[in-house]
mmCIF file with all atom_site columns, C-alpha atoms in Angstrom:
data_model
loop_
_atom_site.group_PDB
_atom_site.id
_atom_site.type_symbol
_atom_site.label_atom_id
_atom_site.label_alt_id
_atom_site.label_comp_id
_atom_site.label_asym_id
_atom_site.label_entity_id
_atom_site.label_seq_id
_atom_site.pdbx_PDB_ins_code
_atom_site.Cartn_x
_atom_site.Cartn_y
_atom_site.Cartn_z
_atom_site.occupancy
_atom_site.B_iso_or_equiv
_atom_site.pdbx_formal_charge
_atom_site.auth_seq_id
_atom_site.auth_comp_id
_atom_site.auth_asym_id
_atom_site.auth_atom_id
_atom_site.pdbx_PDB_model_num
ATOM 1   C CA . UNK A 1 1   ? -8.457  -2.695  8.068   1.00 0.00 ? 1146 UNK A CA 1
ATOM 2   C CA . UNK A 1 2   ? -10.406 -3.228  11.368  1.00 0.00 ? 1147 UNK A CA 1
ATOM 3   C CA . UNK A 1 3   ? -10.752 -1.431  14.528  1.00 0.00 ? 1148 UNK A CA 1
ATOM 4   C CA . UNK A 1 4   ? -7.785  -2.441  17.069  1.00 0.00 ? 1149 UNK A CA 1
ATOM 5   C CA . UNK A 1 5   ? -9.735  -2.867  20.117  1.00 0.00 ? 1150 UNK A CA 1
ATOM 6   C CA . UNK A 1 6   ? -7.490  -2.312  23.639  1.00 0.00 ? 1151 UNK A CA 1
ATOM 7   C CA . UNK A 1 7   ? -4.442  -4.571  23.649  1.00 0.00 ? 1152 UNK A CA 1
ATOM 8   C CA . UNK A 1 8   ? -5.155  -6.507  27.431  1.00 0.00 ? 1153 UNK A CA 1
ATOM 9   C CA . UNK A 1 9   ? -3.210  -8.944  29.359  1.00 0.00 ? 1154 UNK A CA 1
ATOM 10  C CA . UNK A 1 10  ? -6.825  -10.765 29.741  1.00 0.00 ? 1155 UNK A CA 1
ATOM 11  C CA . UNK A 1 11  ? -6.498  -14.225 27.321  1.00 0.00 ? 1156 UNK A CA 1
ATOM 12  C CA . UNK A 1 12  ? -10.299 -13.541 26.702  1.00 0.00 ? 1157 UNK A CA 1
ATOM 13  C CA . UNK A 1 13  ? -9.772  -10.026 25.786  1.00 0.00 ? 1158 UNK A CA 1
ATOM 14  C CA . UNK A 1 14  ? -7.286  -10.656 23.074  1.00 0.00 ? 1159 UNK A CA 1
ATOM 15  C CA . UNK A 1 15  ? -9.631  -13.897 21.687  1.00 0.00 ? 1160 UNK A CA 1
ATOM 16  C CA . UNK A 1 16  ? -12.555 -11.292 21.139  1.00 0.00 ? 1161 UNK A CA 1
ATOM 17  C CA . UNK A 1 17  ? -10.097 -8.584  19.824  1.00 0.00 ? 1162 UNK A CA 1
ATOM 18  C CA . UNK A 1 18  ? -9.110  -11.041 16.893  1.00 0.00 ? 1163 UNK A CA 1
ATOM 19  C CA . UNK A 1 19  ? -12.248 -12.559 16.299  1.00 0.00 ? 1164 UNK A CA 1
ATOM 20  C CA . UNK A 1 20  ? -13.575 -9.076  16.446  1.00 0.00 ? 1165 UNK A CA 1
ATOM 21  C CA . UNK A 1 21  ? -11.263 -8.195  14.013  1.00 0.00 ? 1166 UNK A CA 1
ATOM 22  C CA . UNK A 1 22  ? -11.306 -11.287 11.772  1.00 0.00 ? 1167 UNK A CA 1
ATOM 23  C CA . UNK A 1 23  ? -15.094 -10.015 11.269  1.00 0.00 ? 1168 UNK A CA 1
ATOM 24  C CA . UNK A 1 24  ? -14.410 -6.527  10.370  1.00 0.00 ? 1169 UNK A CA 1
ATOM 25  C CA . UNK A 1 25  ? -11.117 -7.850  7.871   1.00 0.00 ? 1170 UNK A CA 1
ATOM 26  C CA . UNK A 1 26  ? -14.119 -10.141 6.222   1.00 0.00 ? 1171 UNK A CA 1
ATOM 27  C CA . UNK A 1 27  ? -16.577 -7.779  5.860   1.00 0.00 ? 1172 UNK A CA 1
ATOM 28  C CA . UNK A 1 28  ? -14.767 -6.057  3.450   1.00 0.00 ? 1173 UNK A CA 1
ATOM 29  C CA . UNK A 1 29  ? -15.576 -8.971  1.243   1.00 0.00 ? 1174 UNK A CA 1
ATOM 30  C CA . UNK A 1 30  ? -19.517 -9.091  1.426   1.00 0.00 ? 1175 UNK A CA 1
ATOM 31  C CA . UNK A 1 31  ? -19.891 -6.159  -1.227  1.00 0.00 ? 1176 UNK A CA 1
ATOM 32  C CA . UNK A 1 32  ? -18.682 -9.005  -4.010  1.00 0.00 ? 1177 UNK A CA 1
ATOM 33  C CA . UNK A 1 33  ? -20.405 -11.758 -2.189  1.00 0.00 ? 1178 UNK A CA 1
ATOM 34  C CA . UNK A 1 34  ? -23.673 -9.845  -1.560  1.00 0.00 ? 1179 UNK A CA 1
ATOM 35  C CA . UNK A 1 35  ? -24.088 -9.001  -5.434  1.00 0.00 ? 1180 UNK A CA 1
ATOM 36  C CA . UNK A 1 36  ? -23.629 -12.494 -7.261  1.00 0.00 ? 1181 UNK A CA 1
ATOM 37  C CA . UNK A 1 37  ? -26.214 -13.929 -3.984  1.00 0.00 ? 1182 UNK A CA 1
ATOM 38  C CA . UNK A 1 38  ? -28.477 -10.935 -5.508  1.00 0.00 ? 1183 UNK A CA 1
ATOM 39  C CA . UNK A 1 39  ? -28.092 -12.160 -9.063  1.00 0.00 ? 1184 UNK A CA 1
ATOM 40  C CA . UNK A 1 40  ? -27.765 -15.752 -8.592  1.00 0.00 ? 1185 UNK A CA 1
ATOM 41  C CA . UNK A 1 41  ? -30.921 -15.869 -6.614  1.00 0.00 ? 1186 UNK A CA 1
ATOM 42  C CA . UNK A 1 42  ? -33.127 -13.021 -9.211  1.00 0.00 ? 1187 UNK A CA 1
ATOM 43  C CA . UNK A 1 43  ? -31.789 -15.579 -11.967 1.00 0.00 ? 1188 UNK A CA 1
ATOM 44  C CA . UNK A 1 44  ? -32.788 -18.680 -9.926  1.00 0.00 ? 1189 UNK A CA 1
ATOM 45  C CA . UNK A 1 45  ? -36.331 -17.355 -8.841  1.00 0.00 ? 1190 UNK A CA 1
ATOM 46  C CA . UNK A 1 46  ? -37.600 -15.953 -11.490 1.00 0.00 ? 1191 UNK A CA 1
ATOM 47  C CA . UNK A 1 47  ? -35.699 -16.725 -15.154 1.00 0.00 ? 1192 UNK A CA 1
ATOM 48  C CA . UNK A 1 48  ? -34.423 -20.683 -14.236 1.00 0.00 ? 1193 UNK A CA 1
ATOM 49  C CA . UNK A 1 49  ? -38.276 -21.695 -14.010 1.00 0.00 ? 1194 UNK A CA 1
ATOM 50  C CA . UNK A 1 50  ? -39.043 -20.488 -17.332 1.00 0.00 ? 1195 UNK A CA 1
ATOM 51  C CA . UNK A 1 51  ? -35.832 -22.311 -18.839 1.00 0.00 ? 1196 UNK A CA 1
ATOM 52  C CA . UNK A 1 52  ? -35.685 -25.420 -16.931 1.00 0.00 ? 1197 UNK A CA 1
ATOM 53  C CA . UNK A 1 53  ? -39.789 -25.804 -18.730 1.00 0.00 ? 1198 UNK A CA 1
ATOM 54  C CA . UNK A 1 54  ? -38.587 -25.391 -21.574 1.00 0.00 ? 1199 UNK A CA 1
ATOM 55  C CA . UNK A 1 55  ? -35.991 -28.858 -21.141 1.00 0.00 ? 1200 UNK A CA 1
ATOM 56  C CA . UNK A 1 56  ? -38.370 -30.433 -18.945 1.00 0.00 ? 1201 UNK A CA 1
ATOM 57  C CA . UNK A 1 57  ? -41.033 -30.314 -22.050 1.00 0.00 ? 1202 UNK A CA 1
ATOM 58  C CA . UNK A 1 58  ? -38.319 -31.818 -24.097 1.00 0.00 ? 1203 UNK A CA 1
ATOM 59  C CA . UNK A 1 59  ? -37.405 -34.793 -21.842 1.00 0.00 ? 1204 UNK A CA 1
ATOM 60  C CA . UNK A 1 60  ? -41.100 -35.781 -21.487 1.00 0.00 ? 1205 UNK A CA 1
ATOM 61  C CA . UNK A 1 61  ? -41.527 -35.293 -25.174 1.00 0.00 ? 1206 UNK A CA 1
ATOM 62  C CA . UNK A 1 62  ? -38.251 -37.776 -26.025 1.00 0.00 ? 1207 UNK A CA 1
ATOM 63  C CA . UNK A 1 63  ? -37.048 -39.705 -22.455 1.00 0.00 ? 1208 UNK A CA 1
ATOM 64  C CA . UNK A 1 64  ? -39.086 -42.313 -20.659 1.00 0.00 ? 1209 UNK A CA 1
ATOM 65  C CA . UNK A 1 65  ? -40.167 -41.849 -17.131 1.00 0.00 ? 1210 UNK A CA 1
ATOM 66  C CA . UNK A 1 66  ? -37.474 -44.301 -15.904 1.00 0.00 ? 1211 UNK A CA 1
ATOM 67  C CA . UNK A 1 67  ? -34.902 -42.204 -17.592 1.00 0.00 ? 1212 UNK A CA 1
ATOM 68  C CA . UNK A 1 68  ? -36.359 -39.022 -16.086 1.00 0.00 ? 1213 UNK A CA 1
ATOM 69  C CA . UNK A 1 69  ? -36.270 -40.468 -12.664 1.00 0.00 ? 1214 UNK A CA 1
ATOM 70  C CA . UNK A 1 70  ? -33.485 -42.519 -11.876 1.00 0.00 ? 1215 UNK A CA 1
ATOM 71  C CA . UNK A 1 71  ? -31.172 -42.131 -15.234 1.00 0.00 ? 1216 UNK A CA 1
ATOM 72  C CA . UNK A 1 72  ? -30.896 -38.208 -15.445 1.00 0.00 ? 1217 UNK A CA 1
ATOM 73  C CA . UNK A 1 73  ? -30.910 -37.712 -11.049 1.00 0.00 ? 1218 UNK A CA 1
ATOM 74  C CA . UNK A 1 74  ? -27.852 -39.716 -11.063 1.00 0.00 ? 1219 UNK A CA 1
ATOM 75  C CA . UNK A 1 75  ? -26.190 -38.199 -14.554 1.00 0.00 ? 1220 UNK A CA 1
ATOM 76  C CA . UNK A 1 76  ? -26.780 -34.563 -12.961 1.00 0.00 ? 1221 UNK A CA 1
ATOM 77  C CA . UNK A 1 77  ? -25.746 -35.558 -9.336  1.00 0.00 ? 1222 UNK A CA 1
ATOM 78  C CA . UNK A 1 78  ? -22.423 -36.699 -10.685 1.00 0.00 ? 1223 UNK A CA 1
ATOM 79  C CA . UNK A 1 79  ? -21.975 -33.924 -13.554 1.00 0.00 ? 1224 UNK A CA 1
ATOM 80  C CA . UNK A 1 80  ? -22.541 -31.263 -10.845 1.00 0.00 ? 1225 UNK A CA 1
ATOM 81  C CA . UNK A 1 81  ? -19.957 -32.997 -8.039  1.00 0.00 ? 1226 UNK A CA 1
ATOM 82  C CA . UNK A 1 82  ? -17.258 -33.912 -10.683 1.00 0.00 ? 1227 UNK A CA 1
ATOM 83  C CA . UNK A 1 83  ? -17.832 -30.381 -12.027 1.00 0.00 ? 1228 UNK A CA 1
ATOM 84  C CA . UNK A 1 84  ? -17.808 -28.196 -9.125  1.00 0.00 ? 1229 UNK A CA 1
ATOM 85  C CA . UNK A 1 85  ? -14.665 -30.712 -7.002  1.00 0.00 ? 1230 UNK A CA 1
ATOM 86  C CA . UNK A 1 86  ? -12.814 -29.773 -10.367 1.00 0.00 ? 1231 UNK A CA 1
ATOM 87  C CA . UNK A 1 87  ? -13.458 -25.644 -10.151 1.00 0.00 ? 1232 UNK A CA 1
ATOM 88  C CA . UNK A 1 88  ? -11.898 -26.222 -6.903  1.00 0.00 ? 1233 UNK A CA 1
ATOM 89  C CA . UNK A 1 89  ? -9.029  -27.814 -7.473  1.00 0.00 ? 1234 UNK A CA 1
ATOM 90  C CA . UNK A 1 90  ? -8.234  -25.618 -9.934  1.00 0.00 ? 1235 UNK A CA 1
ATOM 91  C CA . UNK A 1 91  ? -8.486  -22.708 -7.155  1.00 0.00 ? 1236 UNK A CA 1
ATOM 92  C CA . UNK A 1 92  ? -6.360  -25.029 -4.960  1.00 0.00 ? 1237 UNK A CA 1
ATOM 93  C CA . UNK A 1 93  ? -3.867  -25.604 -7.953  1.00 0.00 ? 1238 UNK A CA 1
ATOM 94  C CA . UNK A 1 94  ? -3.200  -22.399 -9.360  1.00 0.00 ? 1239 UNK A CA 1
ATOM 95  C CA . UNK A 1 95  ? -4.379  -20.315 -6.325  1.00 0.00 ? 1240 UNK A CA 1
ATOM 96  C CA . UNK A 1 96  ? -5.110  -16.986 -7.924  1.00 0.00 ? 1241 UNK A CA 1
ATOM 97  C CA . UNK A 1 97  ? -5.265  -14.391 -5.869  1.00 0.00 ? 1242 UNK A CA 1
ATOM 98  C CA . UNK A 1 98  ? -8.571  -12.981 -6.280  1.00 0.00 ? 1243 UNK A CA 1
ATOM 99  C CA . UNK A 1 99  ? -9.542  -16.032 -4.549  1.00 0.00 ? 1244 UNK A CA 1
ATOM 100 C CA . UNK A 1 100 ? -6.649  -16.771 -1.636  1.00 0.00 ? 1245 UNK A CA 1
ATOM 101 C CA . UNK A 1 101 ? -8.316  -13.128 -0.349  1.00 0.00 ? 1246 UNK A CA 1
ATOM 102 C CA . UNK A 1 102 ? -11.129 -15.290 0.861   1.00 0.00 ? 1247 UNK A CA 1
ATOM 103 C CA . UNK A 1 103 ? -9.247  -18.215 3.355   1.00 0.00 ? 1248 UNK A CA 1
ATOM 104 C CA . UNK A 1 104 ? -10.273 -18.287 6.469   1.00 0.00 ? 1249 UNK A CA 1
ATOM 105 C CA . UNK A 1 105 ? -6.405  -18.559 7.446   1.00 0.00 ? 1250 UNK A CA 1
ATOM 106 C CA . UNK A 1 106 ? -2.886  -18.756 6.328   1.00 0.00 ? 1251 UNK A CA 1
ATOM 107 C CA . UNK A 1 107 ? -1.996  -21.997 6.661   1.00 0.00 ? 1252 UNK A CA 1
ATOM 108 C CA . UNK A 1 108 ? -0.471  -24.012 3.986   1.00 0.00 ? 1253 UNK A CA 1
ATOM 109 C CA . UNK A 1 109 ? -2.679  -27.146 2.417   1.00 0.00 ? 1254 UNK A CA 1
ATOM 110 C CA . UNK A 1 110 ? -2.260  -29.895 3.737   1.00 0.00 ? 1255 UNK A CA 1
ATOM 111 C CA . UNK A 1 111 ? -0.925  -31.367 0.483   1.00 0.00 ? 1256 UNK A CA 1
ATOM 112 C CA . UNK A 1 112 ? 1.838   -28.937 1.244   1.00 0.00 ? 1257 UNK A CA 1
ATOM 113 C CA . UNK A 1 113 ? 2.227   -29.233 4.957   1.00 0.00 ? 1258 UNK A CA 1
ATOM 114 C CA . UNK A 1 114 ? 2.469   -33.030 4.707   1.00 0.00 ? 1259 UNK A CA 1
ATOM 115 C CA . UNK A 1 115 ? 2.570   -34.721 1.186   1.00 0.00 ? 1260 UNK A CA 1
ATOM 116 C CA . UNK A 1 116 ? 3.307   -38.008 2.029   1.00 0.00 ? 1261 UNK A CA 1
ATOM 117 C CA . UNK A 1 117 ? -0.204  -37.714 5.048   1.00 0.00 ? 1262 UNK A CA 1
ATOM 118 C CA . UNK A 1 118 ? -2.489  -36.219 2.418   1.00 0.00 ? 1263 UNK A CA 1
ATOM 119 C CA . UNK A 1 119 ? -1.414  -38.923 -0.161  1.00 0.00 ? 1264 UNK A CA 1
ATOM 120 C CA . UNK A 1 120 ? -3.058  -41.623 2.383   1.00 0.00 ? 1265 UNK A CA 1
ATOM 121 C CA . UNK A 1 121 ? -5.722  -39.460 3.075   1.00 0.00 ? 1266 UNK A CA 1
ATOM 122 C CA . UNK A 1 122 ? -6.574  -39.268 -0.986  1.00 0.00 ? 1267 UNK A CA 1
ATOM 123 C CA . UNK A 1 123 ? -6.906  -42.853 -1.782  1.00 0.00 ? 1268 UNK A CA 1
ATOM 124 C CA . UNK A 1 124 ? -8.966  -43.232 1.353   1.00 0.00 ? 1269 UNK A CA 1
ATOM 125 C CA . UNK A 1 125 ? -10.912 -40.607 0.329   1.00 0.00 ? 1270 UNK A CA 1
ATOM 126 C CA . UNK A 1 126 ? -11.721 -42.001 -3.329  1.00 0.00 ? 1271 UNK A CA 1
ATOM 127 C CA . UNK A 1 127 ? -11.997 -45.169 -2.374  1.00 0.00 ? 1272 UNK A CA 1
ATOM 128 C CA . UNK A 1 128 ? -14.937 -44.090 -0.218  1.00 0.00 ? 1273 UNK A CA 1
ATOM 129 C CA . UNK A 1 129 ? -16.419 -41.836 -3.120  1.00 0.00 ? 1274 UNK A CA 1
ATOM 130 C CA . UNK A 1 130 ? -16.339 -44.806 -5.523  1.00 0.00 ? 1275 UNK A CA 1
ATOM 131 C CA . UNK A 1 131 ? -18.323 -46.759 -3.279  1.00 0.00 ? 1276 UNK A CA 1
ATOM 132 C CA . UNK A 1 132 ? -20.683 -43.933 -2.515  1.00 0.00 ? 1277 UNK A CA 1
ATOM 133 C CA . UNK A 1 133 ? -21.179 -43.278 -6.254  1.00 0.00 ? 1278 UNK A CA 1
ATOM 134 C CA . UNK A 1 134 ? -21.012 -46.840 -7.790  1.00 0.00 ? 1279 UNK A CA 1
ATOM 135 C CA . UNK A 1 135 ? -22.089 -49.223 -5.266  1.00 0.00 ? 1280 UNK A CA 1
ATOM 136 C CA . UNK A 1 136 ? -24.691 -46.565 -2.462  1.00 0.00 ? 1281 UNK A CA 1
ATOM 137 C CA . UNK A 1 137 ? -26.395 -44.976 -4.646  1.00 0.00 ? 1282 UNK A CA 1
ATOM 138 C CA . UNK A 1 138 ? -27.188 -47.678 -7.377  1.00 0.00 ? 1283 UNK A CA 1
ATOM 139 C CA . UNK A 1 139 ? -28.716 -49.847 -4.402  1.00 0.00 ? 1284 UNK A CA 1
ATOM 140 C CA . UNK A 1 140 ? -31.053 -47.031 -2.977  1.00 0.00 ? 1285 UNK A CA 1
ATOM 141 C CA . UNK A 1 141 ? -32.222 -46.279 -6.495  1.00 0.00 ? 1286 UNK A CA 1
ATOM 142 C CA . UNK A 1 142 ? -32.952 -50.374 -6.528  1.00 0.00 ? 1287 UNK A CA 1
ATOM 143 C CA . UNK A 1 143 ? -34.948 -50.028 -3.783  1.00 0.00 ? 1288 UNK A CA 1
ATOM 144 C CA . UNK A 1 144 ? -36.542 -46.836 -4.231  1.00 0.00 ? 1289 UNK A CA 1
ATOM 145 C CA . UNK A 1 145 ? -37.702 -48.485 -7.842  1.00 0.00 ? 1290 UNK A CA 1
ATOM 146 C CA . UNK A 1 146 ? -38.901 -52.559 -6.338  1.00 0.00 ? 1291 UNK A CA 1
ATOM 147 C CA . UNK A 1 147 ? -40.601 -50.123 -3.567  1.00 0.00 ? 1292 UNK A CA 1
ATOM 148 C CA . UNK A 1 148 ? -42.363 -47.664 -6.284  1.00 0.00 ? 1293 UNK A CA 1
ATOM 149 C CA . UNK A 1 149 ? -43.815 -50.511 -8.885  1.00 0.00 ? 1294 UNK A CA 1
ATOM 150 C CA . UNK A 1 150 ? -44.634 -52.688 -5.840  1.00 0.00 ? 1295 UNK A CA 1
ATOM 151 C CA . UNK A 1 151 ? -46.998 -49.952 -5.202  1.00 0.00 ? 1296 UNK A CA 1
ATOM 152 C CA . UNK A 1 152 ? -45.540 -48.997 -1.207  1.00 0.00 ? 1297 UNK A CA 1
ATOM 153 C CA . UNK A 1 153 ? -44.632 -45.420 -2.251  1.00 0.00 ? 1298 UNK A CA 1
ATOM 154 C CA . UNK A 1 154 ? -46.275 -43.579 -4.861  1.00 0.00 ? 1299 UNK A CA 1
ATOM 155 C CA . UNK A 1 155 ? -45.229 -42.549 -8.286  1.00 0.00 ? 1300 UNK A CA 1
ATOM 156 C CA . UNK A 1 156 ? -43.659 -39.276 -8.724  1.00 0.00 ? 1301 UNK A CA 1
ATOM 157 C CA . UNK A 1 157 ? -45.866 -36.254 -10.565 1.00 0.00 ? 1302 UNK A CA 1
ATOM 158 C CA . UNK A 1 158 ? -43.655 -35.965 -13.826 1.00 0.00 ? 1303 UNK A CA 1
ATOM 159 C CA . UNK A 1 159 ? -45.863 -34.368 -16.039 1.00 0.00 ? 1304 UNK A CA 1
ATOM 160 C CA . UNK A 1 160 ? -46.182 -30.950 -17.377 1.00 0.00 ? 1305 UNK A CA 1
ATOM 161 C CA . UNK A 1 161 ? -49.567 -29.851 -15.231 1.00 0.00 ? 1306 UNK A CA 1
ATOM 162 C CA . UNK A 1 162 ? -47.892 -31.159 -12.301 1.00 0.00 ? 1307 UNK A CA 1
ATOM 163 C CA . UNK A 1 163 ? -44.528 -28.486 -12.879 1.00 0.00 ? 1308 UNK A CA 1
ATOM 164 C CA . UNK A 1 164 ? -44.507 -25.726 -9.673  1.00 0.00 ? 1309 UNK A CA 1
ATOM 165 C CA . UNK A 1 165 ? -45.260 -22.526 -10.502 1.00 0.00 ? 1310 UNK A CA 1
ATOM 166 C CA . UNK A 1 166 ? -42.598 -19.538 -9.601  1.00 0.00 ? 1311 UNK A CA 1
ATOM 167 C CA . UNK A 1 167 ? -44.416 -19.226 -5.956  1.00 0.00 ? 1312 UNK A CA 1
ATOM 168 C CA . UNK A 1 168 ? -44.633 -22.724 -5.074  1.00 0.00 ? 1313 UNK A CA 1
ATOM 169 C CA . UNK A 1 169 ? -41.335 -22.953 -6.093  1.00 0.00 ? 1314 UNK A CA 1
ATOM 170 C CA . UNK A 1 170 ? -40.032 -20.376 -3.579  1.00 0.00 ? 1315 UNK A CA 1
ATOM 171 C CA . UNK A 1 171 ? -42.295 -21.595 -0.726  1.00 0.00 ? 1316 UNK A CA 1
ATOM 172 C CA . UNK A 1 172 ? -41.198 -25.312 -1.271  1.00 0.00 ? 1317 UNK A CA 1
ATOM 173 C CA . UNK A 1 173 ? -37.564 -24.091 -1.632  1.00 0.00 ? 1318 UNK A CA 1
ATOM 174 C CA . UNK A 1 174 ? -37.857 -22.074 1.462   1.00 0.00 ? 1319 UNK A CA 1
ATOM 175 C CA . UNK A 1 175 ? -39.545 -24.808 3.508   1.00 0.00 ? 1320 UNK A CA 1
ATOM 176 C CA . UNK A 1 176 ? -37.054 -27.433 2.168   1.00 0.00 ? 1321 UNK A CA 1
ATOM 177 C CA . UNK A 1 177 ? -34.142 -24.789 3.177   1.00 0.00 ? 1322 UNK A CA 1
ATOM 178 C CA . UNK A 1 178 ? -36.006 -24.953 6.563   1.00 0.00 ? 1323 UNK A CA 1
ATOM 179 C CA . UNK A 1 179 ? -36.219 -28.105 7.191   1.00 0.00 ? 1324 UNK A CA 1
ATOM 180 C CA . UNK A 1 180 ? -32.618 -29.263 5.885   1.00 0.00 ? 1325 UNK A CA 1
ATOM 181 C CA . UNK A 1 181 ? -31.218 -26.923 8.386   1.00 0.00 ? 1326 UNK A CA 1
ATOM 182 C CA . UNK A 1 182 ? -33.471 -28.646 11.323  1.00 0.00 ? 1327 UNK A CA 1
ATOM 183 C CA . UNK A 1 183 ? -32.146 -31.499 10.204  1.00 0.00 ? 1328 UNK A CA 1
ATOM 184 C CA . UNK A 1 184 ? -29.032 -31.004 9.596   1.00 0.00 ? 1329 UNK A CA 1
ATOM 185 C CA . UNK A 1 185 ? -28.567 -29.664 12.810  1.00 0.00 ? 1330 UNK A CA 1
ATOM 186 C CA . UNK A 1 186 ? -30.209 -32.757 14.925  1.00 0.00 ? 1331 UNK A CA 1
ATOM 187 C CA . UNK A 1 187 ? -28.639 -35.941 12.928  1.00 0.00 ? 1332 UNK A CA 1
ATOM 188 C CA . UNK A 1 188 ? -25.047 -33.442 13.453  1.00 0.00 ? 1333 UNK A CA 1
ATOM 189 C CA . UNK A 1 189 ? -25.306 -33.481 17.092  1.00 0.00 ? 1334 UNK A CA 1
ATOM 190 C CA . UNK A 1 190 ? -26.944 -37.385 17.067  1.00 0.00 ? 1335 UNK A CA 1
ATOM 191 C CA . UNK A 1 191 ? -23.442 -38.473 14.841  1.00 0.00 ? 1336 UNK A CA 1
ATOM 192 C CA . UNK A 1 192 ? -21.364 -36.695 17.469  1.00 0.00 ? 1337 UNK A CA 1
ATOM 193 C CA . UNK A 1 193 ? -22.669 -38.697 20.225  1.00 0.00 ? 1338 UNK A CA 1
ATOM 194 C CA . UNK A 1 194 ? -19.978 -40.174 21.614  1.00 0.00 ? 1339 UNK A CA 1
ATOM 195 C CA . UNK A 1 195 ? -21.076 -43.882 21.124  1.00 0.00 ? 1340 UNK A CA 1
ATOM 196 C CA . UNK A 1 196 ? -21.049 -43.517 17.631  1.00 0.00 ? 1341 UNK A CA 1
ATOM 197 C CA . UNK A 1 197 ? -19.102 -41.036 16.872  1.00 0.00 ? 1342 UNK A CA 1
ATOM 198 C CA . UNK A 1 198 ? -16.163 -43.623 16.224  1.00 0.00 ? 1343 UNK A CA 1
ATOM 199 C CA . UNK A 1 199 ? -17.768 -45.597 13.749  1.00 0.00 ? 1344 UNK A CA 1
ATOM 200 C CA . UNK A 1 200 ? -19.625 -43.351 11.535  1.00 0.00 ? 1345 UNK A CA 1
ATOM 201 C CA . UNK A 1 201 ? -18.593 -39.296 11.912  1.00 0.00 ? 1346 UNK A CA 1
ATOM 202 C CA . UNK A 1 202 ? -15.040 -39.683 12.922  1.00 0.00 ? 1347 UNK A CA 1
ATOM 203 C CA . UNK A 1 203 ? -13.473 -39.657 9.306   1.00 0.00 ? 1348 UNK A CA 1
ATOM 204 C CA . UNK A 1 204 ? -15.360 -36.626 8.634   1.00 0.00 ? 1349 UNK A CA 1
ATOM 205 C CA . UNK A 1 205 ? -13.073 -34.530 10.811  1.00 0.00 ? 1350 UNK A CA 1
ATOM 206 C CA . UNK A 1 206 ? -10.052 -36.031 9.116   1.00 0.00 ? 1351 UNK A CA 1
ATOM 207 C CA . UNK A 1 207 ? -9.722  -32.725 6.576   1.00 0.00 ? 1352 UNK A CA 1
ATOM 208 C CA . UNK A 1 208 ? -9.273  -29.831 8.491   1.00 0.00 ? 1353 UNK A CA 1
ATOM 209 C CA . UNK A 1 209 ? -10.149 -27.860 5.795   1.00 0.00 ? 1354 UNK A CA 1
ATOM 210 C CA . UNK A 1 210 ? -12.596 -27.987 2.993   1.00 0.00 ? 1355 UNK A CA 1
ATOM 211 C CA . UNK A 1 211 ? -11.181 -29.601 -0.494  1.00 0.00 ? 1356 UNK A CA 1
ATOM 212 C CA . UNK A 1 212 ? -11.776 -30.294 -3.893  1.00 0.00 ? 1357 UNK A CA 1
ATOM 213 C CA . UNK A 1 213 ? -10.102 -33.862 -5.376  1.00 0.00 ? 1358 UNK A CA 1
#
């Protein structure tokens, strides 16, 4: 599949001759990946805009603004986790084969290495999604709503003059891409500071491997 660089007695060697060769075993992959990125984005860019004006026309025409901004953001948030967790643990479930071509090793899950361990780990883990969803969330919307008709932050653009056009779209997506990185990177390494690590990032390296509930 790869290249076998030359077998050495050197421990740092034989690390770069697997990882070299991990890389050359996944790149066999990209072909698939690289299309539906191709598509997904063409279809995002320039055919989504048109569609999602279409709805958003529609929900002015027969929502309120309320229901546009803090009904519907939480509606889609959970539709989209709930439905993409369960596409996943169907892959998990029924493992097809087309997709177990993609792990990034051969491990077993953990639900099969240790049932009983990953049992605990699942009621810890919806416990802390049902208070994300149902008690987090609802309180920040509170807030972000007594702060908006208080007048401290202003009102979100909703109407139809005010919808980005295809290259504002792609410039704020790209900057917003940007910037989530940045940050993402920064608040990544601030959580893994030592003195809080503990308290706030520790459960996050719990799973060893990404799941879907």
């Amino acid at each position: 599949m790869g290249v076998q660089l030359e077998s050495s007695g050197n421990p740092v060697t034989r690390l770069f001759n697997g990882f070299y060769n991990n890389e050359i075993y996944r790149y066999h992959f990209h072909g698939v990946k690289l299309v539906i990125s191709v598509v997904s984005s063409i279809w995002f860019f320039f055919y989504f805009p048109d569609q999602l004006q279409v709805c958003w026309e529609w929900l002015l025409d027969n929502t309120s603004y309320f229901f546009l901004r803090y009904i519907l953001q939480v509606i889609l948030h959970t539709a989209a986790f709930a439905s993409s967790n369960f596409l996943w643990y169907l892959v998990y479930h029924y493992e097809p084969k087309f997709m177990e071509q993609f792990r990034a090793n051969n491990r077993p899950w953990p639900w099969q290495e240790d049932r009983e361990k990953w049992m605990k780990l699942l009621k810890k883990t919806c416990f802390i999604l049902f208070i994300n969803h149902f008690v987090v969330i609802p309180v920040l919307l509170v807030i972000d709503y007594r702060l908006e008709i208080s007048g401290s932050v202003p009102r979100m653009p909703y109407q139809m003059d005010s919808f980005p056009s295809k290259l504002e779209l792609f410039s704020q997506f790209f900057f917003c891409m940007i910037m989530e990185d940045l940050g993402f990177y920064w608040s990544h390494r601030f959580l893994h500071w030592r003195r809080i690590y503990p308290y706030i990032h520790k459960i996050h390296h719990e799973y060893k491997t990404t799941i879907g509930l």
